[in-house]
PDB file of C-alpha atoms in Angstrom:
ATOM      1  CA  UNK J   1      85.497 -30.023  57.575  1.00  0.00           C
ATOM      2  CA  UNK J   2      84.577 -33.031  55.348  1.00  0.00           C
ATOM      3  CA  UNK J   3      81.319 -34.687  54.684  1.00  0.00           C
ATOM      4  CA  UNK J   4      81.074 -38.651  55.280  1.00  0.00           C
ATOM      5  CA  UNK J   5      79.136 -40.615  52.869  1.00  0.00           C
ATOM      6  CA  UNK J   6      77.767 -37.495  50.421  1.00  0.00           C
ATOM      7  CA  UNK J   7      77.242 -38.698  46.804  1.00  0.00           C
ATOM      8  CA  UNK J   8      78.924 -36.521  44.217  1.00  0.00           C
ATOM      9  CA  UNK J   9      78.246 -36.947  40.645  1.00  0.00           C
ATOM     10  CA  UNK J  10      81.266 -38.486  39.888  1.00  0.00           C
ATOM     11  CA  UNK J  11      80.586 -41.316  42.206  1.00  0.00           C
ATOM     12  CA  UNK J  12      76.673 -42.080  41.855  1.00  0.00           C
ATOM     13  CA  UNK J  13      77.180 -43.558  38.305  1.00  0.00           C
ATOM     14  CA  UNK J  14      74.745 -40.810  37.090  1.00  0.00           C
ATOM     15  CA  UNK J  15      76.006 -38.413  34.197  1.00  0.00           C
ATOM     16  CA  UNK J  16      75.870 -34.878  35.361  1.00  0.00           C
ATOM     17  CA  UNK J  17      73.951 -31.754  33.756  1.00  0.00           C
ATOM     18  CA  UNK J  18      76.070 -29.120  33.052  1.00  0.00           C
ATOM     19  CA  UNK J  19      75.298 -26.264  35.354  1.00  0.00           C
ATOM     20  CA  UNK J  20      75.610 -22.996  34.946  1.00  0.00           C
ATOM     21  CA  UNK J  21      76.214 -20.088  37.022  1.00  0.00           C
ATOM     22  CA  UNK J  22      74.113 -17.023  36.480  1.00  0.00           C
ATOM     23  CA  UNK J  23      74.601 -13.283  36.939  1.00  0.00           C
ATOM     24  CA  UNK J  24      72.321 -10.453  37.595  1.00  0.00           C
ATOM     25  CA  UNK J  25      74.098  -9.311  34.317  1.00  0.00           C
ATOM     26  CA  UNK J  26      72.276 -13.027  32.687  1.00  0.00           C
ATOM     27  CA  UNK J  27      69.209 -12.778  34.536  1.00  0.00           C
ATOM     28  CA  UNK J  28      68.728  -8.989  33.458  1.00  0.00           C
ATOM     29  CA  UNK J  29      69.670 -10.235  29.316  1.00  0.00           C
ATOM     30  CA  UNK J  30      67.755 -13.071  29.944  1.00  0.00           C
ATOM     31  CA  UNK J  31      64.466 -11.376  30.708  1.00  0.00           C
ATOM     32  CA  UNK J  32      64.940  -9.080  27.922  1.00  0.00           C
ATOM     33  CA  UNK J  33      65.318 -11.875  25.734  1.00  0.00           C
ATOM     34  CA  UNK J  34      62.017 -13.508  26.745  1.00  0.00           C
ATOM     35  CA  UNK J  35      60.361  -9.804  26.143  1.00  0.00           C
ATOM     36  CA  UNK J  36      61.409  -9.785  22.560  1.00  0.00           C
ATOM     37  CA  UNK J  37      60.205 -12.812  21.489  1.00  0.00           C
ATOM     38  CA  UNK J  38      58.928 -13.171  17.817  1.00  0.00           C
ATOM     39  CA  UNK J  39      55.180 -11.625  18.149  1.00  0.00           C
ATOM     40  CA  UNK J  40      52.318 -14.224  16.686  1.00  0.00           C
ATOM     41  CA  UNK J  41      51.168 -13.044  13.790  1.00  0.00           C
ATOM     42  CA  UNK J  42      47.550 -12.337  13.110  1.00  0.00           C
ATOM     43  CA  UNK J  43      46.322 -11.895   9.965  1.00  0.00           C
ATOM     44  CA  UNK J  44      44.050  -8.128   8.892  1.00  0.00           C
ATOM     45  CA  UNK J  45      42.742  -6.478   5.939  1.00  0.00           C
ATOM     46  CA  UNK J  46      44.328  -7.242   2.660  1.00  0.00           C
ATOM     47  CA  UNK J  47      44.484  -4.669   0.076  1.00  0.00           C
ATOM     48  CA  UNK J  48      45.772  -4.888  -3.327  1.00  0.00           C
ATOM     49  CA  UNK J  49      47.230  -2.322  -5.227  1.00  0.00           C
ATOM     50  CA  UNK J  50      46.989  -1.684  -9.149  1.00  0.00           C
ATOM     51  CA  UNK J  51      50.081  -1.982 -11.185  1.00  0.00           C
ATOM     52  CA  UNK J  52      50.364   1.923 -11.390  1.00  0.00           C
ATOM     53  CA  UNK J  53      49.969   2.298  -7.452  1.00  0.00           C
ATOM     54  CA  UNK J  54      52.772  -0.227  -7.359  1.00  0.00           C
ATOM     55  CA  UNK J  55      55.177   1.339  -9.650  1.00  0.00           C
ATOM     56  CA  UNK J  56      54.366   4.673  -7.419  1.00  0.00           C
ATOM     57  CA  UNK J  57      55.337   3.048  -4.410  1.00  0.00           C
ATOM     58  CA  UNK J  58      58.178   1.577  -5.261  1.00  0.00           C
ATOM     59  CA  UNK J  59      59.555   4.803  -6.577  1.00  0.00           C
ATOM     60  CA  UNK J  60      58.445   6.528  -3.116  1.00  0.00           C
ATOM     61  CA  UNK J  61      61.508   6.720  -1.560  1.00  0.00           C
ATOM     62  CA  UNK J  62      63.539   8.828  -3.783  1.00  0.00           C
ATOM     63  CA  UNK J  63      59.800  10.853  -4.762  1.00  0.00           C
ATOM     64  CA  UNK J  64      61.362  13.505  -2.549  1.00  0.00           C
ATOM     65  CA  UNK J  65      64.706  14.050  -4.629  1.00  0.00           C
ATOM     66  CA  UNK J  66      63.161  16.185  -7.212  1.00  0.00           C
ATOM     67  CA  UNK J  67      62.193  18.679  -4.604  1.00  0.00           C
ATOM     68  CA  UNK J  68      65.300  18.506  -2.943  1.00  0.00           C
ATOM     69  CA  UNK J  69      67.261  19.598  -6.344  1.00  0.00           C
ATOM     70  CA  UNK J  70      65.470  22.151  -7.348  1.00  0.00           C
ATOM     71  CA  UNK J  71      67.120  24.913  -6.081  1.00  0.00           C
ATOM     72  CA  UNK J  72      63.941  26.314  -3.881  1.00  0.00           C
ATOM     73  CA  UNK J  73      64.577  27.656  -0.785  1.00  0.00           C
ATOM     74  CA  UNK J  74      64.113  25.087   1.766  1.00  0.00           C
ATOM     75  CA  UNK J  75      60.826  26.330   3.825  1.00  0.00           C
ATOM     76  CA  UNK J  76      59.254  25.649   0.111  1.00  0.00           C
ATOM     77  CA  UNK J  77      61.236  22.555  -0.163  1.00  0.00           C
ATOM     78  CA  UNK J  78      59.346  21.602   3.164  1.00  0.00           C
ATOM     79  CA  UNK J  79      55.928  22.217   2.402  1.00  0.00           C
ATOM     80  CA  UNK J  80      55.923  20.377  -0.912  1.00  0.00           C
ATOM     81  CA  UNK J  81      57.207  17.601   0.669  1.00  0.00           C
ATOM     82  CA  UNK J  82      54.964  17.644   3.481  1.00  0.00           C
ATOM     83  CA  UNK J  83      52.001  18.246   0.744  1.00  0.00           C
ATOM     84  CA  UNK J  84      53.060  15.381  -0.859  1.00  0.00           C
ATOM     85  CA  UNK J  85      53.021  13.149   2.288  1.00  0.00           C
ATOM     86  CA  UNK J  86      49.541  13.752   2.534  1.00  0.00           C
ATOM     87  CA  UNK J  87      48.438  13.354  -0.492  1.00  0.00           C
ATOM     88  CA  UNK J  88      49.660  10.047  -0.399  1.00  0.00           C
ATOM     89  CA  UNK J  89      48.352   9.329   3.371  1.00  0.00           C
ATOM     90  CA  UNK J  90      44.741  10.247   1.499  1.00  0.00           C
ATOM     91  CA  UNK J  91      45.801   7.879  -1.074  1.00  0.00           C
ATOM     92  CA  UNK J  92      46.138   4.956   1.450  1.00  0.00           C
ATOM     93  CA  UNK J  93      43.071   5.714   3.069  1.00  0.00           C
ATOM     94  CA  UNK J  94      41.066   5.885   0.201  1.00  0.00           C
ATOM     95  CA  UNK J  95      42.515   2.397  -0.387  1.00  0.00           C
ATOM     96  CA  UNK J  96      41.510   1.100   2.444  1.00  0.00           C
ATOM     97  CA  UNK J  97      37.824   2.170   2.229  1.00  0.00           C
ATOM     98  CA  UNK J  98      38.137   0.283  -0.963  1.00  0.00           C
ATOM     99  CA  UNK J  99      39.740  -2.539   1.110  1.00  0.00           C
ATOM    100  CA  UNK J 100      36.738  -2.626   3.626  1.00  0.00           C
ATOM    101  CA  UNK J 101      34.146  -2.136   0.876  1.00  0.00           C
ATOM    102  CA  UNK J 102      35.589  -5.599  -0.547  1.00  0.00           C
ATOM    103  CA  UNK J 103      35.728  -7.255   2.597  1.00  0.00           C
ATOM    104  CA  UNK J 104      32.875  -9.999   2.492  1.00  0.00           C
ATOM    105  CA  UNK J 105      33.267 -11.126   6.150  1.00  0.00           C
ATOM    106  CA  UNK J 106      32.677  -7.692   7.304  1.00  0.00           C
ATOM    107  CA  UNK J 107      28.258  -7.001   8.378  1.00  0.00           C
ATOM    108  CA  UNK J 108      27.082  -3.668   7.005  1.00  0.00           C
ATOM    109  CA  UNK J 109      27.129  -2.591  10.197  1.00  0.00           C
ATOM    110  CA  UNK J 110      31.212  -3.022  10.608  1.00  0.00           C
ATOM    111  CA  UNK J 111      31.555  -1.399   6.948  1.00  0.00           C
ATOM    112  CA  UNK J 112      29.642   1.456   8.018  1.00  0.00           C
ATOM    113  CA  UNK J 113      31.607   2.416  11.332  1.00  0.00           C
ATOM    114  CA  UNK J 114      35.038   1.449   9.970  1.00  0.00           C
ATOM    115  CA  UNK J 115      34.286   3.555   6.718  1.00  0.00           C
ATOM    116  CA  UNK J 116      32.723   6.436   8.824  1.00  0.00           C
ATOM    117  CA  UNK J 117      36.393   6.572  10.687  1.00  0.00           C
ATOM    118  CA  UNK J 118      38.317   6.327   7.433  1.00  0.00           C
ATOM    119  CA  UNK J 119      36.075   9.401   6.285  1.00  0.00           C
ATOM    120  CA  UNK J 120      37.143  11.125   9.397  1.00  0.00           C
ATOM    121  CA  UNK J 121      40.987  10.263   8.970  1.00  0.00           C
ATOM    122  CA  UNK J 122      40.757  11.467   5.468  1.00  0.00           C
ATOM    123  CA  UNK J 123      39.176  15.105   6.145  1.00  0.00           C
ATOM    124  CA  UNK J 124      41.467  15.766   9.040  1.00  0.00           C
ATOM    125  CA  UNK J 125      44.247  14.884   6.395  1.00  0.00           C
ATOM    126  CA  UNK J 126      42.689  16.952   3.716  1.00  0.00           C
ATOM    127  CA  UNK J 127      42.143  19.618   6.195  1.00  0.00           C
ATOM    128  CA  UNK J 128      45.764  19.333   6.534  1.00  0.00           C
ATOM    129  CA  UNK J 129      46.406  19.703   2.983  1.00  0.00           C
ATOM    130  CA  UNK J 130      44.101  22.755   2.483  1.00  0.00           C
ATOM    131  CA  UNK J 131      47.006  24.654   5.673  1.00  0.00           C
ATOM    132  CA  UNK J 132      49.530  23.515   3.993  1.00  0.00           C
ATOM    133  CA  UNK J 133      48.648  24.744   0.156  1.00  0.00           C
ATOM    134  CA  UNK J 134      47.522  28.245   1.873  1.00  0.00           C
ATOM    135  CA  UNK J 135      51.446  27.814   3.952  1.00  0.00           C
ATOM    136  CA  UNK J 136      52.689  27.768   0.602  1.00  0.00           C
ATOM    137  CA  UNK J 137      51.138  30.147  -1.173  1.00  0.00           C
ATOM    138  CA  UNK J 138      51.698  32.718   1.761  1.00  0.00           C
ATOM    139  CA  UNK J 139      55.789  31.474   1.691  1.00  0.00           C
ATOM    140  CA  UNK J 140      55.796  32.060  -1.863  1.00  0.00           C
ATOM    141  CA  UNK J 141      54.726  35.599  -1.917  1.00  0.00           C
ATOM    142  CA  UNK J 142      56.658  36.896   0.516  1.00  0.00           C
ATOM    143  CA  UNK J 143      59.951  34.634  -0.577  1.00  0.00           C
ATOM    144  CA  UNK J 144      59.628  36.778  -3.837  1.00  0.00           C
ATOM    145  CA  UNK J 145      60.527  33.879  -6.199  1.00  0.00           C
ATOM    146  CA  UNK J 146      61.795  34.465  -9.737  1.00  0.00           C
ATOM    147  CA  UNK J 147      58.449  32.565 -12.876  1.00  0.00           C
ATOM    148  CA  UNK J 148      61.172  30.066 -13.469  1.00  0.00           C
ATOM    149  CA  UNK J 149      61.104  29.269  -9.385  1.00  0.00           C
ATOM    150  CA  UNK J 150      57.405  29.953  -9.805  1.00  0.00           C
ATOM    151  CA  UNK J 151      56.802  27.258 -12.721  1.00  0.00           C
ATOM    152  CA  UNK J 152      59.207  25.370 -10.808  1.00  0.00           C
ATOM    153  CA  UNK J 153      56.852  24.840  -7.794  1.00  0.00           C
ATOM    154  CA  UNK J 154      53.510  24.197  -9.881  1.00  0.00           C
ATOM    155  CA  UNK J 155      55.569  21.428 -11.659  1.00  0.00           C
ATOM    156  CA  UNK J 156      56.248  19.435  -8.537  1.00  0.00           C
ATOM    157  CA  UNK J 157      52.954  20.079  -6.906  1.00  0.00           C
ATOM    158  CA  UNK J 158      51.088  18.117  -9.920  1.00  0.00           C
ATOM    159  CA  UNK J 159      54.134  15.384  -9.763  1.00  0.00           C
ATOM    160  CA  UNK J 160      52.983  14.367  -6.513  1.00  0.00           C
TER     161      UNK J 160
END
Protein backbone atom coordinates (compact mmCIF):
# COMPACT_ATOMS: atom_id res chain seq x y z
CA UNK A 1 0.00 0.00 0.00
CA UNK A 2 1.32 3.53 -0.82
CA UNK A 3 0.82 6.79 0.87
CA UNK A 4 -0.55 9.86 -1.33
CA UNK A 5 0.89 13.17 -0.70
CA UNK A 6 3.45 12.20 2.47
CA UNK A 7 6.53 14.50 2.53
CA UNK A 8 9.82 12.65 2.71
CA UNK A 9 12.96 14.42 3.35
CA UNK A 10 14.15 14.22 0.09
CA UNK A 11 11.25 16.12 -1.26
CA UNK A 12 10.45 18.94 1.46
CA UNK A 13 13.68 20.89 0.53
CA UNK A 14 14.73 20.41 4.22
CA UNK A 15 18.25 18.71 4.90
CA UNK A 16 17.77 15.66 6.98
CA UNK A 17 19.39 14.73 10.52
CA UNK A 18 21.09 11.72 10.44
CA UNK A 19 19.24 9.21 12.52
CA UNK A 20 20.32 6.60 14.24
CA UNK A 21 19.04 3.37 15.28
CA UNK A 22 19.60 2.26 18.82
CA UNK A 23 19.99 -1.08 20.59
CA UNK A 24 19.32 -2.26 24.03
CA UNK A 25 23.10 -3.14 23.59
CA UNK A 26 23.49 1.25 23.02
CA UNK A 27 21.01 2.17 25.44
CA UNK A 28 22.62 -0.22 28.17
CA UNK A 29 26.56 1.48 27.08
CA UNK A 30 24.95 4.56 26.88
CA UNK A 31 23.71 4.78 30.44
CA UNK A 32 26.91 3.55 31.68
CA UNK A 33 28.56 6.20 29.94
CA UNK A 34 26.46 8.97 31.52
CA UNK A 35 27.31 7.14 35.10
CA UNK A 36 30.98 7.62 34.61
CA UNK A 37 31.13 10.97 33.89
CA UNK A 38 34.23 13.04 35.06
CA UNK A 39 33.26 13.76 38.94
CA UNK A 40 33.44 17.79 39.84
CA UNK A 41 36.13 18.35 41.74
CA UNK A 42 35.99 19.96 45.12
CA UNK A 43 38.76 21.22 46.67
CA UNK A 44 39.91 19.82 50.81
CA UNK A 45 42.69 20.11 53.12
CA UNK A 46 46.06 20.83 51.71
CA UNK A 47 49.04 19.49 53.35
CA UNK A 48 52.55 19.98 52.52
CA UNK A 49 55.20 17.74 53.05
CA UNK A 50 58.98 18.54 53.99
CA UNK A 51 61.64 17.71 51.53
CA UNK A 52 62.63 14.55 53.63
CA UNK A 53 58.87 13.29 53.79
CA UNK A 54 59.01 13.73 50.05
CA UNK A 55 62.08 11.88 49.26
CA UNK A 56 60.38 9.03 51.66
CA UNK A 57 57.47 8.88 49.64
CA UNK A 58 58.71 8.75 46.58
CA UNK A 59 60.91 5.86 47.50
CA UNK A 60 57.67 4.08 49.08
CA UNK A 61 57.00 1.80 46.59
CA UNK A 62 60.01 -0.29 46.42
CA UNK A 63 60.38 0.44 50.70
CA UNK A 64 59.17 -3.15 50.80
CA UNK A 65 62.09 -4.77 48.64
CA UNK A 66 64.55 -4.84 51.39
CA UNK A 67 62.30 -7.05 53.39
CA UNK A 68 61.47 -9.10 50.64
CA UNK A 69 65.40 -10.00 50.04
CA UNK A 70 66.38 -10.74 53.07
CA UNK A 71 66.11 -14.18 53.26
CA UNK A 72 63.48 -14.21 56.43
CA UNK A 73 60.95 -16.53 56.41
CA UNK A 74 57.93 -15.03 55.02
CA UNK A 75 55.38 -14.83 58.19
CA UNK A 76 58.38 -12.34 59.41
CA UNK A 77 58.56 -10.90 56.02
CA UNK A 78 54.75 -10.12 56.65
CA UNK A 79 54.73 -8.52 59.83
CA UNK A 80 57.53 -6.09 59.06
CA UNK A 81 55.84 -5.07 56.24
CA UNK A 82 52.61 -4.73 57.80
CA UNK A 83 54.58 -2.78 60.79
CA UNK A 84 55.83 -0.62 58.40
CA UNK A 85 52.41 0.21 56.81
CA UNK A 86 51.42 1.55 59.94
CA UNK A 87 53.94 3.37 60.88
CA UNK A 88 53.54 5.27 57.94
CA UNK A 89 49.50 5.42 58.20
CA UNK A 90 50.54 7.22 61.81
CA UNK A 91 52.81 9.27 59.81
CA UNK A 92 49.95 10.63 57.58
CA UNK A 93 47.78 11.22 60.33
CA UNK A 94 50.03 13.02 62.31
CA UNK A 95 50.30 15.15 59.15
CA UNK A 96 47.12 15.87 58.91
CA UNK A 97 46.60 17.10 62.52
CA UNK A 98 49.35 19.36 61.46
CA UNK A 99 47.26 20.09 58.31
CA UNK A 100 44.10 21.03 60.43
CA UNK A 101 46.15 22.88 63.06
CA UNK A 102 47.22 25.24 59.99
CA UNK A 103 43.96 25.52 58.60
CA UNK A 104 42.83 29.26 59.28
CA UNK A 105 39.24 28.84 57.95
CA UNK A 106 38.64 26.12 60.34
CA UNK A 107 36.64 27.65 64.18
CA UNK A 108 38.27 26.08 67.23
CA UNK A 109 35.45 24.26 67.52
CA UNK A 110 36.01 22.26 63.95
CA UNK A 111 39.87 21.89 64.99
CA UNK A 112 38.91 20.37 68.10
CA UNK A 113 36.43 17.56 66.78
CA UNK A 114 38.41 16.87 63.59
CA UNK A 115 41.70 16.59 65.74
CA UNK A 116 39.85 14.55 68.49
CA UNK A 117 39.03 11.89 65.45
CA UNK A 118 42.56 12.01 64.08
CA UNK A 119 43.66 11.16 67.80
CA UNK A 120 41.29 8.30 67.66
CA UNK A 121 42.50 7.01 64.12
CA UNK A 122 46.00 7.24 65.35
CA UNK A 123 45.64 5.04 68.70
CA UNK A 124 43.59 2.41 66.97
CA UNK A 125 46.63 2.38 64.48
CA UNK A 126 49.17 2.41 67.20
CA UNK A 127 47.18 -0.13 68.98
CA UNK A 128 47.71 -1.97 65.87
CA UNK A 129 51.32 -1.55 65.92
CA UNK A 130 51.78 -2.55 69.62
CA UNK A 131 49.84 -6.57 68.10
CA UNK A 132 51.86 -6.54 65.57
CA UNK A 133 55.51 -5.88 67.37
CA UNK A 134 54.25 -8.54 70.17
CA UNK A 135 53.18 -10.95 66.57
CA UNK A 136 56.67 -10.59 65.87
CA UNK A 137 58.41 -11.08 68.69
CA UNK A 138 56.24 -14.28 69.48
CA UNK A 139 57.10 -15.50 65.47
CA UNK A 140 60.59 -14.91 66.15
CA UNK A 141 61.03 -17.09 69.10
CA UNK A 142 59.45 -19.88 68.09
CA UNK A 143 60.89 -19.57 64.22
CA UNK A 144 64.31 -20.10 66.05
CA UNK A 145 66.24 -17.61 63.85
CA UNK A 146 70.02 -17.70 63.52
CA UNK A 147 71.81 -13.46 65.38
CA UNK A 148 72.59 -12.80 61.78
CA UNK A 149 68.55 -13.35 60.97
CA UNK A 150 68.14 -11.76 64.38
CA UNK A 151 70.26 -8.44 63.55
CA UNK A 152 68.69 -8.84 60.33
CA UNK A 153 65.14 -8.04 61.61
CA UNK A 154 66.16 -5.10 64.11
CA UNK A 155 67.85 -3.51 61.00
CA UNK A 156 64.68 -3.25 58.98
CA UNK A 157 62.42 -2.45 61.84
CA UNK A 158 64.45 1.00 62.47
CA UNK A 159 64.56 1.45 58.40
CA UNK A 160 60.99 1.90 58.41
Amino acid sequence: MSAIGTLNPGSSGVASLPTATRTAADDESSAGSSALTTPTLVEGVKVSLSGAAIAKSSSAGGSNRDIEESGLPENIQQLLKMIRKLQQQILEKKAQMAAVMADKRLSNEEKINKLAALRGAIAGLNSGLITANLALVKVMNQSGLTPDQNLKVGSLLTKS
